[in-house]
Short mmCIF file of C-alpha atoms in Angstrom, two decimals:
data_model
loop_
_atom_site.label_atom_id
_atom_site.label_comp_id
_atom_site.label_asym_id
_atom_site.label_seq_id
_atom_site.Cartn_x
_atom_site.Cartn_y
_atom_site.Cartn_z
CA MET A 1 0.00 0.00 0.00
CA GLU A 2 1.43 3.38 -1.04
CA ASP A 3 2.41 5.76 1.73
CA PHE A 4 0.12 8.77 1.43
CA CYS A 5 -2.21 10.84 3.54
CA LEU A 6 -5.92 10.99 2.80
CA MET A 7 -7.16 14.44 3.81
CA THR A 8 -10.57 16.10 3.85
CA ASP A 9 -12.53 18.74 5.77
CA SER A 10 -15.27 18.49 8.35
CA SER A 11 -18.10 19.11 5.90
CA CYS A 12 -17.77 15.38 5.16
CA ASP A 13 -19.79 14.69 8.35
CA LEU A 14 -17.91 11.43 8.95
CA PRO A 15 -18.23 10.07 12.50
CA GLU A 16 -15.15 9.98 14.68
CA ASP A 17 -14.88 6.17 14.65
CA LEU A 18 -14.61 6.11 10.84
CA VAL A 19 -12.13 9.02 10.88
CA ARG A 20 -9.90 7.02 13.23
CA GLU A 21 -10.34 3.78 11.28
CA MET A 22 -9.30 5.49 8.03
CA GLU A 23 -6.49 7.48 9.72
CA LEU A 24 -7.95 10.56 8.05
CA SER A 25 -6.62 14.06 8.39
CA VAL A 26 -9.75 16.25 8.80
CA LEU A 27 -9.57 20.06 8.73
CA PRO A 28 -12.43 21.71 10.64
CA LEU A 29 -14.64 24.45 9.24
CA SER A 30 -16.01 26.85 11.86
CA VAL A 31 -19.40 27.85 13.24
CA HIS A 32 -20.05 31.22 14.85
CA MET A 33 -22.89 31.59 17.38
CA GLY A 34 -23.54 33.44 20.61
CA GLY A 35 -20.45 35.58 20.09
CA GLN A 36 -18.19 32.52 20.03
CA THR A 37 -16.42 30.53 17.32
CA PHE A 38 -16.43 26.74 17.40
CA ARG A 39 -14.45 24.52 15.08
CA ASN A 40 -16.48 21.64 13.68
CA TRP A 41 -14.28 18.68 14.69
CA PRO A 42 -15.63 15.18 13.91
CA ASP A 43 -15.60 14.32 17.63
CA GLY A 44 -17.54 17.48 18.60
CA ARG A 45 -14.79 18.54 21.02
CA GLU A 46 -15.60 22.27 20.82
CA ILE A 47 -19.37 22.02 20.48
CA SER A 48 -21.29 18.77 20.65
CA PHE A 49 -23.81 18.00 17.93
CA ALA A 50 -26.66 17.74 20.45
CA SER A 51 -25.71 21.09 22.02
CA PHE A 52 -25.53 22.78 18.63
CA TYR A 53 -29.01 21.64 17.61
CA SER A 54 -30.45 22.47 21.02
CA ARG A 55 -29.18 26.03 20.71
CA VAL A 56 -30.52 26.42 17.17
CA ARG A 57 -33.93 25.11 18.27
CA ALA A 58 -33.83 27.70 21.07
CA GLY A 59 -33.52 30.44 18.44
CA GLU A 60 -29.78 31.06 17.99
CA MET A 61 -28.78 31.87 14.42
CA PRO A 62 -25.33 30.48 13.57
CA THR A 63 -23.11 31.34 10.63
CA SER A 64 -20.22 29.32 9.21
CA SER A 65 -16.81 29.91 7.66
CA ALA A 66 -14.46 27.89 5.46
CA VAL A 67 -11.08 26.38 6.30
CA SER A 68 -8.34 28.96 5.74
CA VAL A 69 -5.39 28.59 3.38
CA GLY A 70 -3.08 28.79 6.39
CA ASP A 71 -4.80 25.90 8.18
CA PHE A 72 -4.52 23.69 5.10
CA GLU A 73 -0.91 24.70 4.57
CA GLU A 74 0.04 23.85 8.15
CA GLU A 75 -1.61 20.40 8.04
CA MET A 76 -0.26 19.59 4.59
CA GLU A 77 3.28 20.67 5.52
CA LYS A 78 3.20 18.42 8.59
CA ASN A 79 2.38 15.38 6.43
CA LEU A 80 4.82 16.28 3.66
CA GLU A 81 7.63 16.54 6.20
CA LEU A 82 6.79 12.98 7.26
CA GLY A 83 7.45 11.93 3.66
CA LEU A 84 3.78 11.43 2.79
CA ASP A 85 2.06 12.35 -0.45
CA ILE A 86 -1.37 13.99 0.03
CA LEU A 87 -4.72 13.34 -1.60
CA CYS A 88 -7.16 15.96 -0.34
CA ILE A 89 -10.89 15.59 -1.09
CA ALA A 90 -12.56 18.92 -0.38
CA PHE A 91 -16.08 20.28 0.17
CA SER A 92 -17.88 21.30 -3.03
CA SER A 93 -16.62 24.52 -4.61
CA GLY A 94 -20.28 25.24 -5.39
CA LEU A 95 -21.02 25.65 -1.68
CA SER A 96 -17.82 26.87 0.00
CA SER A 97 -14.40 28.42 -0.60
CA THR A 98 -12.81 25.49 1.29
CA TYR A 99 -11.72 23.74 -1.93
CA GLN A 100 -10.08 26.96 -3.12
CA SER A 101 -8.21 27.27 0.19
CA ALA A 102 -6.87 23.72 -0.16
CA ALA A 103 -5.85 24.27 -3.79
CA ILE A 104 -3.97 27.49 -2.93
CA ALA A 105 -2.20 25.80 -0.01
CA ALA A 106 -1.13 22.92 -2.28
CA SER A 107 0.21 25.36 -4.87
CA HIS A 108 2.32 27.07 -2.18
CA LEU A 109 3.81 23.79 -0.96
CA ARG A 110 4.57 21.95 -4.22
CA PRO A 111 7.72 24.01 -5.01
CA ARG A 112 9.07 23.33 -1.50
CA PHE A 113 8.44 19.58 -1.74
CA PRO A 114 9.10 18.75 -5.41
CA GLU A 115 9.57 15.07 -4.63
CA ARG A 116 6.06 14.77 -3.11
CA ARG A 117 2.58 14.78 -4.66
CA VAL A 118 -0.16 17.06 -3.35
CA GLU A 119 -3.46 16.68 -5.20
CA VAL A 120 -6.74 18.38 -4.31
CA VAL A 121 -10.06 17.05 -5.60
CA ASP A 122 -13.11 19.31 -5.77
CA SER A 123 -15.58 16.67 -4.57
CA LEU A 124 -18.65 18.63 -5.75
CA CYS A 125 -20.15 16.85 -2.71
CA ALA A 126 -21.40 17.82 0.72
CA SER A 127 -22.07 16.15 4.08
CA GLY A 128 -22.36 12.37 3.81
CA GLY A 129 -21.85 12.55 0.05
CA GLN A 130 -18.37 13.92 0.61
CA GLY A 131 -17.94 11.37 3.40
CA LEU A 132 -19.01 8.53 1.12
CA LEU A 133 -16.52 9.61 -1.57
CA VAL A 134 -13.69 9.73 1.00
CA TRP A 135 -14.72 6.32 2.37
CA LEU A 136 -14.81 4.79 -1.12
CA CYS A 137 -11.33 6.16 -1.83
CA ASP A 138 -10.10 4.61 1.42
CA GLN A 139 -11.60 1.30 0.30
CA GLN A 140 -9.58 1.59 -2.90
CA ARG A 141 -6.45 2.28 -0.87
CA ARG A 142 -7.10 -0.81 1.28
CA ALA A 143 -7.48 -2.82 -1.93
CA GLY A 144 -3.90 -1.83 -2.83
CA LYS A 145 -4.62 0.75 -5.53
CA SER A 146 -1.96 3.35 -6.25
CA PHE A 147 -2.13 7.07 -5.49
CA GLN A 148 -2.71 7.81 -9.18
CA GLU A 149 -5.41 5.15 -9.47
CA ILE A 150 -7.26 6.51 -6.44
CA LEU A 151 -7.01 10.09 -7.71
CA ALA A 152 -8.55 8.96 -11.02
CA TYR A 153 -11.19 6.96 -9.14
CA ALA A 154 -12.18 10.02 -7.07
CA GLU A 155 -12.60 12.15 -10.20
CA GLN A 156 -14.57 9.43 -12.01
CA THR A 157 -16.80 8.59 -9.03
CA LYS A 158 -17.73 12.00 -7.60
CA GLY A 159 -20.36 12.61 -10.30
CA HIS A 160 -22.11 9.39 -9.29
CA ILE A 161 -22.57 10.23 -5.60
CA ALA A 162 -26.28 10.97 -5.27
CA HIS A 163 -27.33 13.43 -2.56
CA TRP A 164 -31.03 13.49 -1.62
CA PHE A 165 -32.30 15.28 1.43
CA THR A 166 -35.19 17.03 3.08
CA VAL A 167 -35.47 19.58 5.86
CA ASP A 168 -38.02 20.06 8.60
CA ASP A 169 -37.91 23.85 8.90
CA LEU A 170 -37.97 25.90 5.69
CA ASN A 171 -36.78 29.05 7.46
CA HIS A 172 -33.16 27.84 7.51
CA LEU A 173 -33.22 27.50 3.72
CA LYS A 174 -34.80 30.97 3.51
CA ARG A 175 -31.96 32.46 5.60
CA GLY A 176 -29.43 30.88 3.25
CA GLY A 177 -31.20 32.26 0.18
CA ARG A 178 -32.23 28.79 -1.07
CA ILE A 179 -35.96 29.66 -1.08
CA ASN A 180 -37.80 32.97 -0.84
CA ALA A 181 -39.77 34.24 2.14
CA ALA A 182 -43.18 33.56 0.57
CA ALA A 183 -42.26 29.94 -0.24
CA ALA A 184 -41.05 29.45 3.33
CA PHE A 185 -44.22 30.97 4.81
CA PHE A 186 -46.75 29.05 2.70
CA GLY A 187 -44.70 25.86 2.76
CA THR A 188 -44.61 25.95 6.55
CA MET A 189 -48.35 26.68 6.74
CA LEU A 190 -49.20 23.77 4.40
CA ALA A 191 -46.63 21.31 5.88
CA ILE A 192 -44.81 21.22 2.56
CA LYS A 193 -41.37 19.60 2.82
CA PRO A 194 -38.81 20.19 0.07
CA VAL A 195 -36.85 17.40 -1.58
CA LEU A 196 -33.43 18.72 -2.55
CA HIS A 197 -30.18 17.45 -3.98
CA VAL A 198 -26.65 18.55 -4.85
CA ASP A 199 -26.35 18.80 -8.62
CA ASP A 200 -23.57 17.98 -11.09
CA ILE A 201 -21.76 21.27 -10.44
CA GLY A 202 -21.93 20.85 -6.67
CA LYS A 203 -24.73 23.31 -5.97
CA LEU A 204 -27.83 22.81 -3.83
CA VAL A 205 -31.08 22.70 -5.80
CA ASN A 206 -34.73 22.24 -4.87
CA VAL A 207 -36.15 19.43 -7.00
CA ASP A 208 -39.52 18.42 -5.58
CA LYS A 209 -41.83 18.78 -2.59
CA ALA A 210 -43.82 16.40 -0.43
CA ARG A 211 -46.82 16.91 1.84
CA GLY A 212 -45.73 16.01 5.35
CA ARG A 213 -42.62 14.59 6.96
CA LYS A 214 -43.16 10.88 6.29
CA ALA A 215 -43.87 11.50 2.61
CA SER A 216 -40.65 13.52 2.31
CA LEU A 217 -38.61 10.69 3.86
CA LEU A 218 -40.14 8.12 1.54
CA ALA A 219 -39.45 10.44 -1.41
CA LEU A 220 -35.71 10.14 -0.70
CA VAL A 221 -35.93 6.35 -0.95
CA ASP A 222 -38.01 6.68 -4.13
CA ARG A 223 -35.14 8.64 -5.65
CA MET A 224 -32.75 5.87 -4.68
CA GLU A 225 -35.05 3.34 -6.33
CA GLN A 226 -34.94 5.34 -9.55
CA SER A 227 -31.18 5.78 -9.87
CA ALA A 228 -29.07 3.61 -7.53
CA VAL A 229 -26.54 1.22 -9.00
CA ASN A 230 -26.92 -2.26 -7.47
CA PRO A 231 -28.43 -0.90 -4.21
CA ARG A 232 -28.40 -4.26 -2.41
CA ASP A 233 -24.60 -4.39 -2.35
CA GLN A 234 -23.88 -0.74 -1.57
CA THR A 235 -22.80 0.89 1.65
CA VAL A 236 -25.30 3.70 2.13
CA PHE A 237 -24.59 6.87 4.11
CA ILE A 238 -27.36 8.71 5.98
CA THR A 239 -26.88 11.94 7.93
CA HIS A 240 -29.40 13.60 10.21
CA GLY A 241 -29.91 16.91 12.00
CA ASP A 242 -30.60 15.42 15.44
CA CYS A 243 -33.43 13.16 14.23
CA LEU A 244 -31.96 9.66 14.58
CA SER A 245 -35.33 7.89 14.51
CA ASP A 246 -36.04 9.35 11.06
CA ALA A 247 -32.62 8.18 9.84
CA GLU A 248 -33.40 4.69 11.14
CA PHE A 249 -36.82 4.79 9.43
CA VAL A 250 -35.15 5.58 6.09
CA ALA A 251 -32.54 2.85 6.60
CA GLU A 252 -35.27 0.31 7.38
CA GLU A 253 -37.22 1.30 4.27
CA ILE A 254 -34.06 0.83 2.16
CA ARG A 255 -33.49 -2.58 3.74
CA ARG A 256 -37.08 -3.56 3.02
CA ARG A 257 -37.06 -2.44 -0.61
CA PHE A 258 -33.58 -3.42 -1.75
CA GLY A 259 -32.10 -5.80 0.81
CA THR A 260 -29.28 -3.36 1.56
CA SER A 261 -27.46 -4.27 4.76
CA ALA A 262 -24.52 -1.83 5.10
CA PHE A 263 -25.22 1.66 6.46
CA HIS A 264 -23.30 4.47 8.12
CA ILE A 265 -25.61 6.82 10.04
CA SER A 266 -24.17 10.01 11.54
CA PHE A 267 -25.01 13.59 12.46
CA VAL A 268 -25.21 16.44 10.00
CA GLY A 269 -22.42 18.48 11.60
CA PRO A 270 -22.80 22.08 12.77
CA VAL A 271 -21.41 23.62 9.55
CA ILE A 272 -23.92 21.95 7.23
CA GLY A 273 -26.54 22.15 9.98
CA THR A 274 -26.14 25.92 10.10
CA HIS A 275 -27.72 26.06 6.65
CA SER A 276 -30.19 23.16 6.85
CA GLY A 277 -31.33 23.21 10.47
CA PRO A 278 -32.58 20.60 12.94
CA GLY A 279 -34.59 17.79 11.38
CA THR A 280 -32.49 17.57 8.21
CA LEU A 281 -32.40 14.05 6.79
CA ALA A 282 -29.97 13.24 3.98
CA LEU A 283 -29.38 10.08 1.95
CA PHE A 284 -26.24 9.31 -0.09
CA PHE A 285 -25.52 6.42 -2.46
CA LEU A 286 -23.87 5.52 -5.76
CA ALA A 287 -26.11 6.22 -8.74
CA ARG A 288 -26.03 6.13 -12.52
CA GLU A 289 -26.15 9.92 -12.32
CA ARG A 290 -26.78 12.44 -9.57
#
């Protein structure tokens, strides 16, 4: 197995046990609320996931910020000095400047470490979609694939990571400019739940709507039924905004329909949760197309 570091950022929403298992280097984005700044570490060391969602439900309005060039440069330099090449899989450039920060940091370091490789992939993914892509690349590494093969695999695969999700409170999407105030008002009044996805250029788009929470959860599985590649044998990622029972409901529906047995269920972290809110439920899988 080639000696290289697999790096990503905390928008991947991977749980701490998987981060440790993969020996991942994860750079935290930040959340700002109540006059404080918290880095979004996978283990929740600065703000726990439960605490974050409790505070948002109580009315606090967080904002988020990307990983800086300097933070990427420091972490990359540390690994390069250990003699490791770096494959960095970054949060979608359509949603954050984090990818740009990583790319700039890599460009600064390549002349200083000409014997090492530093490659940055714009995942065009978010949350568990980004996490799934990183996990799949780690699976390739464990199978003995080379750095170059895994880089090519990441670029070929990222366009097949389907992201389908719904939110419980439309006002968080309104704050982020994803829907207008009238749509949020009438949608809330009529219990309309949006069905959204991340498109081929890594941007968030509203695709459909469902009447009521259960219908919106089933709509995510319907989308999987329409486009998943060999769903029975996939490992499916599900992330949730402090609504574990809904995540388990979706997993059970996938098991029932397709016979899928491998799932990773984790929190939507504070950075993504800043923009989607409590009650977000997101489903990620390999598909013929996004």
